[in-house]
Tab-separated table of C-alpha atoms and ligand atoms in Angstrom:
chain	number	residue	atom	x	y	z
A	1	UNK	CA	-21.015	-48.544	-21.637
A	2	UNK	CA	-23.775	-46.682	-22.373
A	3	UNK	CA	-27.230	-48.493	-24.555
A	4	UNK	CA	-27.009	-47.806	-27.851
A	5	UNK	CA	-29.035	-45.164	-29.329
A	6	UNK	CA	-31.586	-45.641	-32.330
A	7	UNK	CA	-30.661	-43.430	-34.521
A	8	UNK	CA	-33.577	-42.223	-36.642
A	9	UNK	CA	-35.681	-41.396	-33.650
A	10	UNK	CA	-33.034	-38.511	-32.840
A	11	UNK	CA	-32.995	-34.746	-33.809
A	12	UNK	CA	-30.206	-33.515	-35.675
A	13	UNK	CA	-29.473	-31.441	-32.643
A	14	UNK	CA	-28.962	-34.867	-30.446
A	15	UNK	CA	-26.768	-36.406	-32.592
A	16	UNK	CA	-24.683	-33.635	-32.400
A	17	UNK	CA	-24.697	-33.540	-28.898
A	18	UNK	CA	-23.873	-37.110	-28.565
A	19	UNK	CA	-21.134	-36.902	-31.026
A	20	UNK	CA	-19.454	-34.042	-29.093
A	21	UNK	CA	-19.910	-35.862	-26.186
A	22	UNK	CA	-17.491	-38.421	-27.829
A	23	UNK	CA	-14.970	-36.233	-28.504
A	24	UNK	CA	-16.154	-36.121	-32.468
A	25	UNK	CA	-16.875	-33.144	-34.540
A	26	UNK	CA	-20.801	-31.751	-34.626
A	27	UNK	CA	-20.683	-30.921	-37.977
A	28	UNK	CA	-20.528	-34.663	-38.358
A	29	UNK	CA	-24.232	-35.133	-37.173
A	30	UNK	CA	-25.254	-33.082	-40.201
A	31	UNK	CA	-23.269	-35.510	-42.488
A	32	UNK	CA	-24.744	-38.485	-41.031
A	33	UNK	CA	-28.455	-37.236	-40.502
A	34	UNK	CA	-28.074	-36.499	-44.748
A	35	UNK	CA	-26.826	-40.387	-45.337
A	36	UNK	CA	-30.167	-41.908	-43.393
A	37	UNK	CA	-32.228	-39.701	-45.402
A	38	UNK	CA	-30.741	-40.640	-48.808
A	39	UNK	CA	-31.270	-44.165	-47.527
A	40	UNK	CA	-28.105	-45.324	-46.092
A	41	UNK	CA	-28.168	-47.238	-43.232
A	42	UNK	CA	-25.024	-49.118	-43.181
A	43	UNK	CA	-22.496	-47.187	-41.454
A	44	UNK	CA	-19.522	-48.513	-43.811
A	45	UNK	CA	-21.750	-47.019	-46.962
A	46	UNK	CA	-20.925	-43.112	-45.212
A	47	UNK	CA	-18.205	-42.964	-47.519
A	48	UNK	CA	-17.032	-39.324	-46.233
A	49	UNK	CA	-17.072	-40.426	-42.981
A	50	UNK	CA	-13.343	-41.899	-41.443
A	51	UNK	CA	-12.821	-45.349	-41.023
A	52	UNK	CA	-12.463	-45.008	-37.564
A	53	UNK	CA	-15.661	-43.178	-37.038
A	54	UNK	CA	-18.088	-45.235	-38.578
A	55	UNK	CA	-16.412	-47.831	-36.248
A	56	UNK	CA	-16.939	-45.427	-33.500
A	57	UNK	CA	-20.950	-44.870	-34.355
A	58	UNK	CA	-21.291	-49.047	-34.556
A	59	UNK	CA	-20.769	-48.314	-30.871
A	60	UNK	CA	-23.151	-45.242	-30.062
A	61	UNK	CA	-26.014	-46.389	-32.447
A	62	UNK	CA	-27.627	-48.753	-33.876
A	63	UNK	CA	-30.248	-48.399	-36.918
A	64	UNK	CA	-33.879	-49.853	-36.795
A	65	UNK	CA	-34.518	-51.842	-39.895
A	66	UNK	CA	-37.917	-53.470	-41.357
A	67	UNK	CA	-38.616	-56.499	-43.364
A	68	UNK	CA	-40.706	-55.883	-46.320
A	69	UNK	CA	-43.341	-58.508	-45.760
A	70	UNK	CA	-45.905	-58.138	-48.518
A	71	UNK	CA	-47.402	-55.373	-50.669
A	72	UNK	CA	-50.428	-55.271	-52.330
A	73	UNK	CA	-51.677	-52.880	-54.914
A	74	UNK	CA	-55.255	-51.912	-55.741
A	75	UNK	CA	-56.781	-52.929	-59.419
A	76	UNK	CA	-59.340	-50.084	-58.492
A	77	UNK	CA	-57.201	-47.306	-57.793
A	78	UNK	CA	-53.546	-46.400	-56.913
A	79	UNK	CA	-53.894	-47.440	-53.626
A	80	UNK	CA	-51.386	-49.551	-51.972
A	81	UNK	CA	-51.551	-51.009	-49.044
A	82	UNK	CA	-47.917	-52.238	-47.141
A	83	UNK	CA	-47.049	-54.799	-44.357
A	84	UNK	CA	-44.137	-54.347	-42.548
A	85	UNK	CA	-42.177	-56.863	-40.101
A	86	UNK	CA	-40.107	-54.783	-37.352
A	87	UNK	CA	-36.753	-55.855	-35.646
A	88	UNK	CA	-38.809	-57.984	-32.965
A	89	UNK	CA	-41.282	-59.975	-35.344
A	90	UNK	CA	-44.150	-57.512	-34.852
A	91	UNK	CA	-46.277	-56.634	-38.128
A	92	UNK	CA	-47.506	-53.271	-38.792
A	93	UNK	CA	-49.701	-51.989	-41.784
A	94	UNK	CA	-49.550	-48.836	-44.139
A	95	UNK	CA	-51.132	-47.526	-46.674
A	96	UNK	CA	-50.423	-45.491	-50.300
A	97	UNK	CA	-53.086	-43.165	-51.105
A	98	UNK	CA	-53.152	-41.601	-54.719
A	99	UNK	CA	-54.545	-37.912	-54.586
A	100	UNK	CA	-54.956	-35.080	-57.209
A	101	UNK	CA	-52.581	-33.118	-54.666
A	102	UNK	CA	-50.237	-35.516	-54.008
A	103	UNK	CA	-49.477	-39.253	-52.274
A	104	UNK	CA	-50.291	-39.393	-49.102
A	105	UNK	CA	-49.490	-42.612	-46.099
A	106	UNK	CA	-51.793	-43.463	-43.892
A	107	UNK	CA	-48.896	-44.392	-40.892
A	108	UNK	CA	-49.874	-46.980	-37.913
A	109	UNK	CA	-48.697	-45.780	-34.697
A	110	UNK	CA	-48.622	-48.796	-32.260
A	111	UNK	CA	-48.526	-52.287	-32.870
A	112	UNK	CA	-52.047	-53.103	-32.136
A	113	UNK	CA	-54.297	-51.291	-29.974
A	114	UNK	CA	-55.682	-51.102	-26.920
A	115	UNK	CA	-58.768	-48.583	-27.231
A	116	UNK	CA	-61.131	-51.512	-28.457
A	117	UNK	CA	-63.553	-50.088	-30.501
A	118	UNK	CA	-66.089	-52.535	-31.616
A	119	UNK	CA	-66.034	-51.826	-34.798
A	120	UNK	CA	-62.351	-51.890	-35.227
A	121	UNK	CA	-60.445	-54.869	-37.188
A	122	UNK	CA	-57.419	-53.981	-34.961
A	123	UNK	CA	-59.364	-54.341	-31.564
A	124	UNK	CA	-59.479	-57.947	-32.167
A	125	UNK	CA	-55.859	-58.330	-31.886
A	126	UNK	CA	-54.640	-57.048	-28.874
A	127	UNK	CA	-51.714	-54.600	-28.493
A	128	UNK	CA	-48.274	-55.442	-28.338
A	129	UNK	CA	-46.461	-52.149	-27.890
A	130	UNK	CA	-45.870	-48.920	-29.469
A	131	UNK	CA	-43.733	-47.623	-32.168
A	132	UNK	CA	-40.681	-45.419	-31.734
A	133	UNK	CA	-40.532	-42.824	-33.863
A	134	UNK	CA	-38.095	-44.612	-35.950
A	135	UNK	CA	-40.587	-47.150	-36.648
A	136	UNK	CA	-43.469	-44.553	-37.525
A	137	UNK	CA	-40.803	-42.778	-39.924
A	138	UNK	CA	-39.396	-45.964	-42.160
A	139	UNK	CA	-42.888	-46.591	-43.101
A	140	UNK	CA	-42.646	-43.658	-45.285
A	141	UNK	CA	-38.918	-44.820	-46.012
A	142	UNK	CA	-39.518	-48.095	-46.780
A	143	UNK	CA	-43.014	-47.173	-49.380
A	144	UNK	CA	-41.033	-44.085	-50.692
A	145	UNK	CA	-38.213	-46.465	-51.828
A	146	UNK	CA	-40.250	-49.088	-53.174
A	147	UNK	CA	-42.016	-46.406	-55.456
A	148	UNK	CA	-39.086	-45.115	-56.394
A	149	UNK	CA	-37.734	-48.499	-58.022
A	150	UNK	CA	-40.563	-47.912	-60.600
A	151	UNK	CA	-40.554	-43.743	-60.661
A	152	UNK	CA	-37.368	-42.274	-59.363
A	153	UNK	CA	-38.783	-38.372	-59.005
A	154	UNK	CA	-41.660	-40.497	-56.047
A	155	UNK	CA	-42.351	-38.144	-53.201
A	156	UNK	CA	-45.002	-38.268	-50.453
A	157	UNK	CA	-46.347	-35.415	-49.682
A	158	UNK	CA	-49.177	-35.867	-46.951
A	159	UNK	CA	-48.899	-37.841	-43.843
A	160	UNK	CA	-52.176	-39.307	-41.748
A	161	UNK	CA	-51.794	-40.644	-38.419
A	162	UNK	CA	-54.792	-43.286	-39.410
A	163	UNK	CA	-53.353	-46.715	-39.711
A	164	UNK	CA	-53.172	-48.990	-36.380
A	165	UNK	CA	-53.344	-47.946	-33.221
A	166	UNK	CA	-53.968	-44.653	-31.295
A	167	UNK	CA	-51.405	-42.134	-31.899
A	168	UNK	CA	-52.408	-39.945	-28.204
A	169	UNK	CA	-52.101	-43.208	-26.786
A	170	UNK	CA	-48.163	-43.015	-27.894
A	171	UNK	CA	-48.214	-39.612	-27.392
A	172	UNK	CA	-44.356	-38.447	-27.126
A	173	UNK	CA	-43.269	-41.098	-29.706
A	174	UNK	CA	-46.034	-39.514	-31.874
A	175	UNK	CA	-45.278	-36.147	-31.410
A	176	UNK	CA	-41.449	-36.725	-31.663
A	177	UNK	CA	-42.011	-38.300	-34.972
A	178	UNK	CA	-44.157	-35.346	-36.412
A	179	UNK	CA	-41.175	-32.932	-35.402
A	180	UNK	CA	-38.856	-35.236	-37.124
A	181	UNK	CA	-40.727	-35.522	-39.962
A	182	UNK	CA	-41.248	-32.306	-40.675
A	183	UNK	CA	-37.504	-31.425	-40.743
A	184	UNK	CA	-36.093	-29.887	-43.777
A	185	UNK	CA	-33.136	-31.874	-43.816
A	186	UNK	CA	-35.371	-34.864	-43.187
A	187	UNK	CA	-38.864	-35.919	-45.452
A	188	UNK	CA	-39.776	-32.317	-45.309
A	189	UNK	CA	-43.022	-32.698	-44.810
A	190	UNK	CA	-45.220	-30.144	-44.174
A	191	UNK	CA	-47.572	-29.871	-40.674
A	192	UNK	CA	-50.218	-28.335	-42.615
A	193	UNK	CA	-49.952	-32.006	-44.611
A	194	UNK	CA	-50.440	-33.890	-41.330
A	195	UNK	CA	-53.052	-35.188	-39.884
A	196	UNK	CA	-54.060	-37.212	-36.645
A	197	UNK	CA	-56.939	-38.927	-35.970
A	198	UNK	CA	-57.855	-39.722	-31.991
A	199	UNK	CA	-60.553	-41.496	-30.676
A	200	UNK	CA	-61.060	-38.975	-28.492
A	201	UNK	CA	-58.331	-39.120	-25.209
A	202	UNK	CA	-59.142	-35.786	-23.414
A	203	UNK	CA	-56.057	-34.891	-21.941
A	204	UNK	CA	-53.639	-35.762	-24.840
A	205	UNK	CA	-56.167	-33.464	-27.271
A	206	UNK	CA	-54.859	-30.324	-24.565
A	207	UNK	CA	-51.730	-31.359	-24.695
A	208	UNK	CA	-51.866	-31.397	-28.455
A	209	UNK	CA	-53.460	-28.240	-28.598
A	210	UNK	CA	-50.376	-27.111	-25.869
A	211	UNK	CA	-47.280	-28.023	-28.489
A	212	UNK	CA	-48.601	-25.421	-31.261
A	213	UNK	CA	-48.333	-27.879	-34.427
A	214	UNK	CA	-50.180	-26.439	-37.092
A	215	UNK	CA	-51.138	-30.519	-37.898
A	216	UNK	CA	-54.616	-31.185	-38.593
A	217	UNK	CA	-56.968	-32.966	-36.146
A	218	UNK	CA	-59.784	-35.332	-36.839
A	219	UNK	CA	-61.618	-37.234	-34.097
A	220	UNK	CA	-63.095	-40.381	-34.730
A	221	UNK	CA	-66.593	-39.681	-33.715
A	222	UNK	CA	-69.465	-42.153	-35.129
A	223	UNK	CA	-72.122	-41.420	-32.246
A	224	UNK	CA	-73.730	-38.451	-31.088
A	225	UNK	CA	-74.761	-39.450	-27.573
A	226	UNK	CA	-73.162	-40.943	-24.668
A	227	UNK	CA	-75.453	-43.925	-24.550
A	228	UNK	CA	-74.630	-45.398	-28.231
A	229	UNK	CA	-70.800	-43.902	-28.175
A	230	UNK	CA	-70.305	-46.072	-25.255
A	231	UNK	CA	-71.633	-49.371	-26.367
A	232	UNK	CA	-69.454	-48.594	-29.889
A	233	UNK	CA	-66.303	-47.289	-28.382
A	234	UNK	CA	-65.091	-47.899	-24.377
A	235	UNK	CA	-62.935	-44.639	-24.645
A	236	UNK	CA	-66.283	-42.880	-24.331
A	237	UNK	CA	-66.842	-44.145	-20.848
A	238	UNK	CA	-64.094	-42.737	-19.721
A	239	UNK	CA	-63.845	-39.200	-21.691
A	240	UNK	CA	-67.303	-38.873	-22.564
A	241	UNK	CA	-69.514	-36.642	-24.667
A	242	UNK	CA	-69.255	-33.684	-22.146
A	243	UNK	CA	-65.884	-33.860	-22.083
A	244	UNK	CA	-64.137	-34.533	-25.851
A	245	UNK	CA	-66.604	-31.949	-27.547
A	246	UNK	CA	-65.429	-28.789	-25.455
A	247	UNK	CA	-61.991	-30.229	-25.188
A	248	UNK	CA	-62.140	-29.930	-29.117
A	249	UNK	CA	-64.243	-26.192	-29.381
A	250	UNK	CA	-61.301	-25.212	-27.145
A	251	UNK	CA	-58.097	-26.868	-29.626
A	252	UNK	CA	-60.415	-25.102	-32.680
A	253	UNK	CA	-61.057	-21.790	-30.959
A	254	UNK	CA	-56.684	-21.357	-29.685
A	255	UNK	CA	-55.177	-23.216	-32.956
A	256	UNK	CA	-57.847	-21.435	-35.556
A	257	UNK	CA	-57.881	-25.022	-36.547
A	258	UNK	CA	-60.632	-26.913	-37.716
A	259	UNK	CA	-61.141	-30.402	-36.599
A	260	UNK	CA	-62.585	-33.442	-38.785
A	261	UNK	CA	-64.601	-35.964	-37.030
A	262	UNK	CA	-65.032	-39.272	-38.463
A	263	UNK	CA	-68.123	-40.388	-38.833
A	264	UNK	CA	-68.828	-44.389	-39.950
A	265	UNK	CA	-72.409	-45.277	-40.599
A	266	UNK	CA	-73.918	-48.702	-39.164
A	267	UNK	CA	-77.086	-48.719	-40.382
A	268	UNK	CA	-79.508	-49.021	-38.270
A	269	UNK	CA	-77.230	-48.195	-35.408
A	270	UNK	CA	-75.649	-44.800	-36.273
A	271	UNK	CA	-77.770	-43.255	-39.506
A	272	UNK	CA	-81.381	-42.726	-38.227
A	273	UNK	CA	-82.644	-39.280	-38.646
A	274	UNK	CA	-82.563	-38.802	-35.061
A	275	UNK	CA	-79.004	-39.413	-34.701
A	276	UNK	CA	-78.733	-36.824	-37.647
A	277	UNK	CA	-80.781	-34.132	-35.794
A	278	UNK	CA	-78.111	-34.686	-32.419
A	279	UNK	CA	-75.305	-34.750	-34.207
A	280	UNK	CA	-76.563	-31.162	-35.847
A	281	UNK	CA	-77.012	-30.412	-31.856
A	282	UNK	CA	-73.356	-31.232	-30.630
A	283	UNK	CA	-71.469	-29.898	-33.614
A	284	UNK	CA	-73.635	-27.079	-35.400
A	285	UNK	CA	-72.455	-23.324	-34.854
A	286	UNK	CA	-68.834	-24.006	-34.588
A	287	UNK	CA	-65.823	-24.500	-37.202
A	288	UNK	CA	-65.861	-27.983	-38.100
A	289	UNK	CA	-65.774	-30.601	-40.417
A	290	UNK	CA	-67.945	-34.341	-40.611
A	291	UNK	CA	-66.362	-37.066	-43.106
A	292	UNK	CA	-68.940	-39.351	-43.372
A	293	UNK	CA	-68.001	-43.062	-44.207
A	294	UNK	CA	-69.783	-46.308	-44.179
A	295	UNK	CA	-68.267	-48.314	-42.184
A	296	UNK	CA	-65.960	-51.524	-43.173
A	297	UNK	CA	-67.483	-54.620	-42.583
A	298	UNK	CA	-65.557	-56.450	-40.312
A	299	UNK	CA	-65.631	-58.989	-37.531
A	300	UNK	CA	-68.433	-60.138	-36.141
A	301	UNK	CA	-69.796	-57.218	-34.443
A	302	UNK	CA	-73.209	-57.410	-36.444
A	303	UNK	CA	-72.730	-53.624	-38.008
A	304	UNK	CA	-73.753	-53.692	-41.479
A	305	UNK	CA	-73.015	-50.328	-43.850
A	306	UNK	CA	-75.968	-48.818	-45.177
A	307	UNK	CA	-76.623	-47.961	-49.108
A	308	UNK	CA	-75.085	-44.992	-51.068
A	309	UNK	CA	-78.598	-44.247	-51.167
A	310	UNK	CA	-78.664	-44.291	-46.834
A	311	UNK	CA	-75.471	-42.369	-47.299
A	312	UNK	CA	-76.481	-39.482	-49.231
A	313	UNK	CA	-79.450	-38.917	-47.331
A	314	UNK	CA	-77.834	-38.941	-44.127
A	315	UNK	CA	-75.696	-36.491	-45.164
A	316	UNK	CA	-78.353	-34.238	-46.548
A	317	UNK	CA	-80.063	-34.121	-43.081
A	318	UNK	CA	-76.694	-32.926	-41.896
A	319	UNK	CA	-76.307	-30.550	-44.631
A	320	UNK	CA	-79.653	-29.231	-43.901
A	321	UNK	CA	-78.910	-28.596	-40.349
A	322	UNK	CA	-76.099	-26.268	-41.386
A	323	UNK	CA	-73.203	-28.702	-40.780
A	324	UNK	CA	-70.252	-28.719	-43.039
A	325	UNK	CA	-70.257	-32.564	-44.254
A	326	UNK	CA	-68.784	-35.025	-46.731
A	327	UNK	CA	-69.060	-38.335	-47.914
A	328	UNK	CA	-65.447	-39.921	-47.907
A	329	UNK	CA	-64.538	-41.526	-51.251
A	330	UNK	CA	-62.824	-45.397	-50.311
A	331	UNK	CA	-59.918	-45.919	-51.976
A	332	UNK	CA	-58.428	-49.622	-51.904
A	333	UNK	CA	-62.134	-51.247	-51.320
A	334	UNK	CA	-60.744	-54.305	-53.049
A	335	UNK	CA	-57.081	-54.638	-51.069
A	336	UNK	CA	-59.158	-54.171	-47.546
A	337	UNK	CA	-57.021	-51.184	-47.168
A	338	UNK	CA	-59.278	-50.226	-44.170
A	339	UNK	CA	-56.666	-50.269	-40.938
A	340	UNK	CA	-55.528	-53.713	-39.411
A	341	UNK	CA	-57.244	-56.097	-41.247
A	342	UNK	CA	-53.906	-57.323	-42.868
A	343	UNK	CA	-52.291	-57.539	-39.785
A	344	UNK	CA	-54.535	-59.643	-38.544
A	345	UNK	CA	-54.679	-62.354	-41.452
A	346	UNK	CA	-51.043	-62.120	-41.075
A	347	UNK	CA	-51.157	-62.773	-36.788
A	348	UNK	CA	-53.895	-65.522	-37.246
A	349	UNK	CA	-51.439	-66.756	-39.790
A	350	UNK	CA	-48.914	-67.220	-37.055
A	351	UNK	CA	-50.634	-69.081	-34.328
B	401	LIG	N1	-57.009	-44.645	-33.194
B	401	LIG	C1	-57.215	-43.577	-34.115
B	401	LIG	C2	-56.686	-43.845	-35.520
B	401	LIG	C3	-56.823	-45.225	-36.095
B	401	LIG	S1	-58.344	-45.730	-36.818
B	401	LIG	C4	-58.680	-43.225	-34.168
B	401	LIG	O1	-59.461	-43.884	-33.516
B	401	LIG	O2	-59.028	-42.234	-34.800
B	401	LIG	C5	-58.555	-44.775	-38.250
B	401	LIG	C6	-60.013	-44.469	-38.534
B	401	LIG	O3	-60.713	-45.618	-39.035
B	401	LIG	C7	-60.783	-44.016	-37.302
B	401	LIG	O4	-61.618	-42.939	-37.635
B	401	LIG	C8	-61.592	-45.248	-36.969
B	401	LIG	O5	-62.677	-44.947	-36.162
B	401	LIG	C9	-61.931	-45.760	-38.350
B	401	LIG	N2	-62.372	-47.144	-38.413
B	401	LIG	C10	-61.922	-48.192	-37.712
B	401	LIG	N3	-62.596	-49.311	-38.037
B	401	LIG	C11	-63.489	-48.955	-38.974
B	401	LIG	C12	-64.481	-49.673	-39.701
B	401	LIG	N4	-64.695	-50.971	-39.509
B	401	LIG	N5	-65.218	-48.979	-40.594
B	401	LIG	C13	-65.009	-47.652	-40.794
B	401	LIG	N6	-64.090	-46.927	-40.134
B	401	LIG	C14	-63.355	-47.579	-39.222
């Protein structure tokens, strides 16, 4: 007998197929795929489905399920931030984000990481594996139907690939997910409400660029030269400078898109006025946009953020150099909503 299938990393379209294949009606998939998204994951609950075929889908499929671990909710803000226990033990993190337009869920992609950023609570860790698309979807599931307990009309509405892990680094999980996502008959979500952040993996931004999603990229950034982007981040030794910036002009200039890089200031390290005057250098005279940040304290890597004060004058040097830049508000400061840092009380917790 064939492996069972996990169910809510298929298409509609699959189901189907695998249905007919079983000597069971198609129309059935669109019955089924409507059950999952109203929440139903017990086969028995599909209450217009036969008897025998709900036996028969026990058979075919099987659906991924998470443990609730812990939730945590800002005093701040509206922010919320989630962790998440999958079918093998592993922990993942989301998080809620309250917006005049909307909630949007910043979704973790692997579990762990293996890009190693210094900066990066989730380098620490390690990486375990990554997530099907299943796993990248329930996240929304699982917060959209713990909202709803306490407001039944609940809806997310924005999606960013920014929680742990590197989502090009799980690239056809990652982009299965977004088309599943965005189905009508699924969470419905937009891919003008999407984005992905990369640390910067060449040849996945092409192939990104290739599979004509209309989702938004943002690049995690945080050096302008090759010398202090490799000592921060090792991706940069391998795809450096010369390499991700062009690769990016190129996905702006064929998807009319523009791309956010992320920019998190270490003072001292990443906020001097020459590193403002470079960064003018590699990004002026092109559509794009900088998110400044200052950067979560974290580990012992020695980077400490600068003042508001360092902030705002770094990104009036910018501003002055004719780039289009922003100071990112933090949401959650108090809840360390900042990705992987509650994963990793939770993995110390365990050995
Ligand atoms: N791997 C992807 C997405 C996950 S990280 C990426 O690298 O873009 C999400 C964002 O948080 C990235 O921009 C990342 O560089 C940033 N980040 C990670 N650790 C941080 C810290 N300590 N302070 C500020 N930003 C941080």
């Amino acid at each position: 007998m064939n492996e069972k299938q996990d169910l809510l990393s298929l298409y509609p379209e699959e189901i189907r197929q695998i249905l007919t294949e079983n000597g069971v009606a198609g129309y059935r998939a669109g019955q089924i795929f409507a059950w999952l998204y109203r929440g139903v994951r017990d086969f028995d609950q599909m209450t217009d489905l036969p008897l025998p075929l709900r036996e028969k889908l026990k058979d075919l499929f099987y659906v991924e399920a998470f443990r609730d671990e812990a939730c945590i909710a800002s005093r701040l803000d509206e922010t919320r931030k989630y962790l998440f226990t999958l079918s093998d033990g592993e922990y993942v993190e989301s998080v809620l984000l309250s917006y005049k337009h909307g909630y949007s869920v910043c979704l973790s992609t692997q579990a762990g990481c293996r890009m190693g950023c210094r900066f990066c609570a989730s380098s620490g860790l390690g990486f375990a594996r990554h997530l099907r698309p299943s796993e990248i979807l329930l996240q929304i599931d699982a917060i959209t139907r713990e909202r709803q307990r306490e407001d039944p009309s609940f809806r997310v509405s924005h999606v960013v690939l920014m929680g742990i892990g590197e989502p090009l680094d799980n690239y056809d999980n990652v982009i299965r997910f977004l088309k599943l996502v965005n189905r009508k008959e699924g969470f419905g979500i937009g891919y003008r409400n999407i984005s992905l952040s990369t640390c910067g993996l060449v040849p996945r931004i092409r192939d990104l660029e290739r599979e004509g999603l209309p989702v938004t990229l943002s690049v995690s950034l945080h050096a302008p030269n090759n010398a202090l982007r490799d000592s921060m981040m090792p991706v940069n030794r391998r795809y450096p400078l010369e390499e991700l910036i062009p690769a990016c002009r190129e996905f702006t200039r064929k998807t009319g898109r523009r791309i956010s890089f992320e920019y998190a200031l270490i003072h001292n390290v990443n906020d001097t006025p020459r590193c403002a005057e470079e960064l003018i250098g590699l990004l002026g005279g092109w559509m794009n946009h900088i998110n400044l940040i200052p950067v979560n304290e974290t580990g012992n890597n020695g980077y400490k953020a600068g003042s508001r004060g360092d902030l705002a004058a770094f990104c009036a040097l910018l501003e002055r150099g004719g780039l289009n830049a922003t100071i990112r508000r933090t949401l959650g400061a108090d809840i360390s909503a900042a990705c992987g840092q509650l994963r990793r009380t939770k993995s110390a917790g365990k050995g």
